[in-house]
Coordinates of N, CA, C and O in Angstrom, one line a residue:
M1 N -26.4 5.7 -12.5 CA -26.3 5.7 -11.1 C -25.5 4.6 -10.5 O -24.7 4.8 -9.6
P2 N -25.6 3.3 -11.0 CA -24.8 2.3 -10.4 C -23.3 2.5 -10.7 O -22.5 2.1 -9.8
K3 N -22.9 3.1 -11.8 CA -21.5 3.4 -12.0 C -21.0 4.3 -11.0 O -19.8 4.2 -10.6
I4 N -21.8 5.3 -10.6 CA -21.3 6.3 -9.6 C -21.1 5.6 -8.2 O -20.1 5.8 -7.6
I5 N -22.0 4.7 -7.9 CA -21.9 4.0 -6.6 C -20.7 3.1 -6.5 O -19.9 3.1 -5.6
V6 N -20.5 2.4 -7.6 CA -19.4 1.4 -7.7 C -18.1 2.2 -7.7 O -17.1 1.8 -7.0
S7 N -18.0 3.3 -8.4 CA -16.8 4.1 -8.5 C -16.5 4.7 -7.1 O -15.3 4.7 -6.7
V8 N -17.5 5.2 -6.4 CA -17.2 5.8 -5.1 C -16.8 4.7 -4.1 O -15.9 4.9 -3.3
W9 N -17.4 3.5 -4.2 CA -17.0 2.4 -3.3 C -15.5 2.0 -3.6 O -14.8 1.7 -2.6
I10 N -15.2 1.9 -4.8 CA -13.8 1.5 -5.2 C -12.8 2.5 -4.7 O -11.8 2.2 -4.1
Y11 N -13.2 3.8 -4.9 CA -12.3 4.9 -4.4 C -12.1 4.8 -2.9 O -11.0 4.9 -2.4
L12 N -13.2 4.7 -2.2 CA -13.1 4.6 -0.7 C -12.4 3.4 -0.2 O -11.6 3.5 0.7
C13 N -12.5 2.3 -0.9 CA -11.8 1.1 -0.5 C -10.3 1.3 -0.8 O -9.5 0.8 0.0
G14 N -9.9 2.0 -1.8 CA -8.5 2.3 -2.1 C -7.9 3.2 -1.0 O -6.8 2.9 -0.5
V15 N -8.6 4.2 -0.5 CA -8.2 5.1 0.5 C -8.1 4.4 1.8 O -7.1 4.5 2.5
V16 N -9.1 3.7 2.2 CA -9.1 2.9 3.4 C -8.1 1.8 3.4 O -7.4 1.6 4.4
G17 N -7.9 1.2 2.3 CA -6.9 0.1 2.2 C -5.5 0.7 2.4 O -4.6 0.0 3.1
A18 N -5.2 1.9 1.9 CA -3.9 2.5 2.1 C -3.7 2.8 3.6 O -2.6 2.6 4.1
V19 N -4.7 3.4 4.2 CA -4.5 3.7 5.6 C -4.4 2.5 6.5 O -3.5 2.4 7.4
V20 N -5.2 1.5 6.3 CA -5.1 0.3 7.1 C -3.8 -0.5 6.9 O -3.2 -0.9 7.8
T21 N -3.4 -0.6 5.6 CA -2.1 -1.2 5.4 C -0.9 -0.5 6.0 O 0.0 -1.1 6.5
G22 N -1.0 0.9 5.9 CA 0.1 1.6 6.6 C 0.1 1.4 8.1 O 1.2 1.3 8.7
S23 N -1.0 1.3 8.7 CA -1.1 1.1 10.1 C -0.6 -0.3 10.5 O 0.1 -0.5 11.4
L24 N -1.0 -1.3 9.7 CA -0.6 -2.7 9.9 C 0.9 -2.8 9.7 O 1.6 -3.5 10.5
L25 N 1.4 -2.2 8.7 CA 2.9 -2.3 8.4 C 3.7 -1.7 9.5 O 4.7 -2.2 9.9
S26 N 3.2 -0.5 10.0 CA 4.0 0.1 11.1 C 3.9 -0.7 12.4 O 4.9 -0.8 13.1
Q27 N 2.9 -1.4 12.6 CA 2.8 -2.3 13.8 C 3.7 -3.5 13.6 O 4.4 -3.9 14.6
V28 N 3.7 -4.1 12.5 CA 4.6 -5.3 12.2 C 6.0 -4.9 12.3 O 6.9 -5.6 12.8
L29 N 6.4 -3.7 11.7 CA 7.8 -3.3 11.7 C 8.2 -2.9 13.1 O 9.4 -3.0 13.4
S30 N 7.3 -2.5 13.9 CA 7.7 -2.1 15.3 C 8.0 -3.4 16.1 O 8.8 -3.4 17.0
V31 N 7.3 -4.5 15.8 CA 7.5 -5.7 16.5 C 8.8 -6.5 16.0 O 9.5 -7.1 16.8
F32 N 9.0 -6.5 14.7 CA 10.1 -7.2 14.0 C 11.1 -6.2 13.5 O 10.9 -5.6 12.5
P33 N 12.3 -6.1 14.2 CA 13.3 -5.2 13.7 C 14.0 -5.8 12.5 O 13.8 -7.0 12.2
P34 N 14.8 -5.0 11.7 CA 15.4 -5.5 10.6 C 16.4 -6.7 10.9 O 16.7 -7.5 10.0
S35 N 16.9 -6.8 12.1 CA 17.8 -7.9 12.4 C 17.1 -9.2 12.5 O 17.7 -10.2 12.7
Q36 N 15.8 -9.2 12.4 CA 15.0 -10.4 12.5 C 15.3 -11.3 11.3 O 15.1 -12.5 11.3
M37 N 15.8 -10.7 10.2 CA 16.0 -11.5 9.0 C 17.1 -12.5 9.3 O 17.2 -13.6 8.6
E38 N 18.0 -12.2 10.2 CA 19.1 -13.2 10.5 C 18.7 -14.3 11.4 O 19.4 -15.2 11.8
A39 N 17.4 -14.3 11.9 CA 16.9 -15.3 12.8 C 16.8 -16.7 12.2 O 16.9 -17.7 12.8
Y40 N 16.7 -16.7 10.8 CA 16.6 -18.0 10.2 C 17.9 -18.6 9.8 O 18.0 -19.8 9.5
G41 N 19.0 -17.8 9.9 CA 20.3 -18.3 9.6 C 21.2 -17.2 9.1 O 20.8 -16.1 9.0
P42 N 22.4 -17.6 8.7 CA 23.4 -16.5 8.4 C 23.2 -15.9 7.0 O 23.7 -14.8 6.7
V43 N 22.5 -16.7 6.1 CA 22.3 -16.2 4.7 C 21.1 -15.3 4.6 O 20.0 -15.8 4.9
V44 N 21.3 -14.1 4.2 CA 20.2 -13.2 3.9 C 20.3 -12.7 2.5 O 21.3 -12.1 2.1
P45 N 19.3 -13.0 1.6 CA 19.4 -12.6 0.2 C 19.5 -11.0 0.1 O 19.0 -10.3 0.9
A46 N 20.2 -10.6 -1.0 CA 20.4 -9.2 -1.2 C 19.0 -8.5 -1.5 O 18.9 -7.3 -1.1
V47 N 18.1 -9.2 -2.0 CA 16.8 -8.6 -2.3 C 16.1 -8.2 -0.9 O 15.5 -7.2 -0.7
A48 N 16.2 -9.1 0.0 CA 15.6 -8.9 1.3 C 16.3 -7.7 2.0 O 15.6 -6.9 2.7
R49 N 17.6 -7.6 1.9 CA 18.3 -6.5 2.5 C 17.9 -5.2 1.9 O 17.7 -4.2 2.5
S50 N 17.8 -5.2 0.5 CA 17.5 -3.9 -0.1 C 16.1 -3.5 0.2 O 15.8 -2.3 0.3
W51 N 15.1 -4.5 0.2 CA 13.8 -4.1 0.5 C 13.6 -3.6 2.0 O 12.8 -2.8 2.3
S52 N 14.4 -4.2 2.9 CA 14.3 -3.8 4.3 C 14.8 -2.4 4.5 O 14.6 -1.8 5.5
V53 N 15.6 -1.8 3.5 CA 16.0 -0.4 3.6 C 14.8 0.5 3.5 O 14.7 1.5 4.2
F54 N 14.0 0.3 2.5 CA 12.9 1.2 2.3 C 11.6 0.8 3.0 O 10.6 1.7 3.0
L55 N 11.5 -0.3 3.6 CA 10.2 -0.7 4.2 C 9.9 0.1 5.4 O 8.7 0.4 5.7
P56 N 10.8 0.6 6.2 CA 10.4 1.5 7.3 C 9.7 2.8 6.9 O 9.0 3.4 7.7
S57 N 9.9 3.2 5.7 CA 9.2 4.4 5.2 C 7.9 4.1 4.5 O 7.2 5.0 4.0
A58 N 7.6 2.8 4.4 CA 6.3 2.4 3.7 C 5.1 2.9 4.4 O 4.2 3.4 3.7
P59 N 4.9 2.9 5.7 CA 3.7 3.5 6.3 C 3.6 5.0 6.0 O 2.4 5.4 5.7
A60 N 4.6 5.7 6.0 CA 4.5 7.2 5.7 C 4.1 7.3 4.2 O 3.3 8.2 3.9
I61 N 4.7 6.5 3.3 CA 4.3 6.6 1.9 C 2.8 6.3 1.7 O 2.1 7.0 1.0
L62 N 2.4 5.3 2.4 CA 0.9 4.9 2.3 C 0.0 6.0 2.8 O -1.0 6.3 2.3
W63 N 0.4 6.5 4.0 CA -0.5 7.6 4.6 C -0.4 8.9 3.7 O -1.5 9.5 3.6
C64 N 0.7 9.2 3.2 CA 0.8 10.4 2.2 C -0.1 10.1 1.0 O -0.7 11.0 0.5
S65 N 0.0 8.9 0.5 CA -0.8 8.5 -0.7 C -2.3 8.6 -0.4 O -3.1 9.1 -1.2
A66 N -2.7 8.2 0.8 CA -4.1 8.3 1.2 C -4.5 9.8 1.4 O -5.6 10.1 1.0
A67 N -3.7 10.6 1.9 CA -4.0 12.0 2.1 C -4.1 12.7 0.7 O -5.0 13.5 0.5
A68 N -3.1 12.4 -0.2 CA -3.2 13.0 -1.5 C -4.4 12.5 -2.2 O -5.1 13.3 -3.0
S69 N -4.8 11.2 -2.0 CA -6.0 10.7 -2.7 C -7.3 11.4 -2.1 O -8.2 11.6 -2.9
A70 N -7.3 11.7 -0.9 CA -8.4 12.4 -0.3 C -8.5 13.8 -0.9 O -9.6 14.2 -1.2
L71 N -7.4 14.5 -1.0 CA -7.4 15.8 -1.7 C -7.8 15.7 -3.1 O -8.6 16.6 -3.6
L72 N -7.3 14.7 -3.9 CA -7.8 14.6 -5.2 C -9.2 14.2 -5.4 O -9.9 14.6 -6.3
G73 N -9.7 13.4 -4.4 CA -11.1 13.1 -4.4 C -12.0 14.3 -4.2 O -13.1 14.5 -4.8
L74 N -11.6 15.2 -3.3 CA -12.3 16.5 -3.1 C -12.3 17.3 -4.4 O -13.3 17.9 -4.8
Y75 N -11.1 17.3 -5.0 CA -11.0 18.1 -6.3 C -11.9 17.5 -7.4 O -12.6 18.2 -8.1
L76 N -12.0 16.1 -7.5 CA -12.8 15.5 -8.5 C -14.3 15.7 -8.2 O -15.1 15.9 -9.1
W77 N -14.6 15.8 -6.9 CA -16.0 16.0 -6.5 C -16.5 17.4 -6.9 O -17.6 17.6 -7.3
R78 N -15.6 18.4 -6.8 CA -15.9 19.7 -7.1 C -15.6 20.1 -8.6 O -16.0 21.2 -9.0
S79 N -15.0 19.3 -9.3 CA -14.6 19.7 -10.7 C -15.8 19.6 -11.6 O -16.8 19.0 -11.3
R80 N -15.7 20.3 -12.7 CA -16.8 20.4 -13.7 C -16.6 19.5 -14.9 O -17.2 19.7 -15.9
G81 N -15.6 18.6 -14.8 CA -15.4 17.7 -15.9 C -16.5 16.7 -16.1 O -17.5 16.7 -15.4
S82 N -16.4 16.0 -17.2 CA -17.5 15.0 -17.5 C -17.5 13.9 -16.4 O -16.5 13.6 -15.8
L83 N -18.7 13.3 -16.3 CA -18.9 12.3 -15.2 C -18.0 11.1 -15.5 O -17.4 10.6 -14.6
E84 N -17.8 10.7 -16.8 CA -17.0 9.6 -17.1 C -15.6 9.8 -16.7 O -14.9 8.9 -16.2
T85 N -15.1 11.0 -17.0 CA -13.7 11.3 -16.6 C -13.5 11.3 -15.1 O -12.4 10.8 -14.7
R86 N -14.4 11.8 -14.4 CA -14.3 11.8 -12.9 C -14.3 10.4 -12.4 O -13.6 10.1 -11.5
L87 N -15.2 9.6 -12.9 CA -15.3 8.2 -12.5 C -14.0 7.4 -12.8 O -13.5 6.6 -12.0
F88 N -13.5 7.6 -14.0 CA -12.2 6.9 -14.4 C -11.1 7.4 -13.5 O -10.3 6.6 -13.1
S89 N -11.0 8.7 -13.2 CA -10.0 9.2 -12.3 C -10.0 8.7 -10.9 O -9.0 8.3 -10.3
A90 N -11.3 8.5 -10.4 CA -11.4 7.9 -9.1 C -11.0 6.5 -9.1 O -10.3 6.0 -8.1
A91 N -11.2 5.7 -10.2 CA -10.8 4.3 -10.3 C -9.3 4.3 -10.4 O -8.7 3.4 -9.8
V92 N -8.7 5.2 -11.1 CA -7.2 5.2 -11.2 C -6.6 5.5 -9.8 O -5.6 4.9 -9.4
I93 N -7.1 6.4 -9.1 CA -6.6 6.8 -7.7 C -6.7 5.5 -6.8 O -5.8 5.2 -6.1
A94 N -7.8 4.8 -6.9 CA -8.0 3.6 -6.1 C -7.0 2.6 -6.5 O -6.5 1.9 -5.6
A95 N -6.8 2.4 -7.8 CA -5.9 1.4 -8.2 C -4.5 1.7 -7.8 O -3.7 0.7 -7.3
V96 N -4.1 2.9 -7.8 CA -2.7 3.3 -7.3 C -2.6 3.0 -5.8 O -1.6 2.4 -5.3
N97 N -3.6 3.3 -5.0 CA -3.6 3.1 -3.6 C -3.6 1.6 -3.3 O -2.8 1.1 -2.4
L98 N -4.4 0.8 -4.0 CA -4.4 -0.6 -3.7 C -3.1 -1.3 -4.2 O -2.7 -2.3 -3.6
F99 N -2.6 -0.8 -5.3 CA -1.3 -1.4 -5.8 C -0.2 -1.1 -4.7 O 0.6 -2.0 -4.4
L100 N -0.1 0.1 -4.2 CA 0.9 0.4 -3.2 C 0.7 -0.4 -2.0 O 1.7 -0.9 -1.4
S101 N -0.5 -0.6 -1.6 CA -0.8 -1.4 -0.4 C -0.3 -2.9 -0.6 O 0.3 -3.5 0.3
M102 N -0.7 -3.4 -1.7 CA -0.3 -4.8 -2.0 C 1.2 -4.9 -2.2 O 1.8 -5.9 -1.6
F103 N 1.9 -4.0 -2.8 CA 3.3 -4.1 -3.0 C 4.1 -4.0 -1.7 O 4.9 -4.9 -1.4
F104 N 3.7 -3.1 -0.8 CA 4.4 -3.0 0.4 C 4.1 -4.2 1.4 O 5.0 -4.6 2.1
S105 N 2.9 -4.7 1.3 CA 2.6 -5.9 2.1 C 3.4 -7.1 1.7 O 4.0 -7.8 2.5
M106 N 3.4 -7.3 0.4 CA 4.2 -8.4 -0.1 C 5.7 -8.3 0.0 O 6.4 -9.2 0.3
A107 N 6.2 -7.0 -0.1 CA 7.6 -6.8 0.2 C 8.0 -7.1 1.6 O 9.0 -7.7 1.9
L108 N 7.1 -6.7 2.5 CA 7.4 -7.0 3.9 C 7.4 -8.5 4.2 O 8.3 -9.1 4.8
L109 N 6.4 -9.2 3.7 CA 6.3 -10.7 3.9 C 7.5 -11.4 3.2 O 8.1 -12.3 3.8
A110 N 7.9 -11.0 2.0 CA 9.0 -11.6 1.3 C 10.3 -11.3 2.0 O 11.1 -12.2 2.2
A111 N 10.6 -10.0 2.3 CA 11.9 -9.6 2.8 C 12.1 -10.1 4.2 O 13.2 -10.5 4.6
Y112 N 11.1 -10.0 5.1 CA 11.4 -10.3 6.5 C 11.2 -11.8 6.8 O 11.7 -12.3 7.8
F113 N 10.3 -12.5 6.1 CA 10.0 -13.8 6.5 C 10.3 -14.9 5.4 O 10.9 -15.9 5.7
Y114 N 9.8 -14.7 4.2 CA 9.9 -15.8 3.2 C 11.3 -16.0 2.7 O 11.9 -17.1 2.7
L115 N 11.9 -14.9 2.1 CA 13.2 -15.1 1.5 C 14.3 -15.6 2.4 O 15.1 -16.4 2.1
P116 N 14.5 -15.0 3.7 CA 15.5 -15.5 4.5 C 15.3 -17.0 4.9 O 16.2 -17.8 5.1
K117 N 14.0 -17.4 5.1 CA 13.7 -18.8 5.4 C 14.1 -19.7 4.3 O 14.7 -20.8 4.5
V118 N 13.8 -19.3 3.1 CA 14.1 -20.2 1.9 C 15.6 -20.2 1.7 O 16.1 -21.3 1.3
A119 N 16.3 -19.1 1.8 CA 17.7 -19.1 1.6 C 18.5 -19.9 2.6 O 19.5 -20.5 2.2
N120 N 18.0 -20.1 3.8 CA 18.7 -20.9 4.8 C 18.1 -22.4 4.9 O 18.6 -23.1 5.7
G121 N 17.1 -22.6 4.1 CA 16.6 -24.0 4.0 C 15.9 -24.4 5.3 O 15.7 -25.6 5.6
A122 N 15.3 -23.4 6.0 CA 14.7 -23.7 7.3 C 13.2 -24.1 7.1 O 12.6 -23.8 6.2

């Protein structure tokens, strides 16, 4: 029974984390346009420019990931597979959601704030 409770909580944290991170990223991206990278100086690293290209689609990717995870969670709940397989699948789904949330959050912080500041010595 404790394995089931832990697995469900991890799964729910992954789904909620993806939704909350998507909402937070959309708010931050609406406040700071991509031209904000030049605010620290004329030098903008190529990594920051390339990450700023795909960051506007990050909230949509996270929300689609959360929706797909919810559908997979319903499938796992209704499936007749072994309990261990379903618990492991729920943990993998949560790990993917939490990894995507962490990656997009760190990409935003690095591309918009950290790398341009370091490159210009500000």
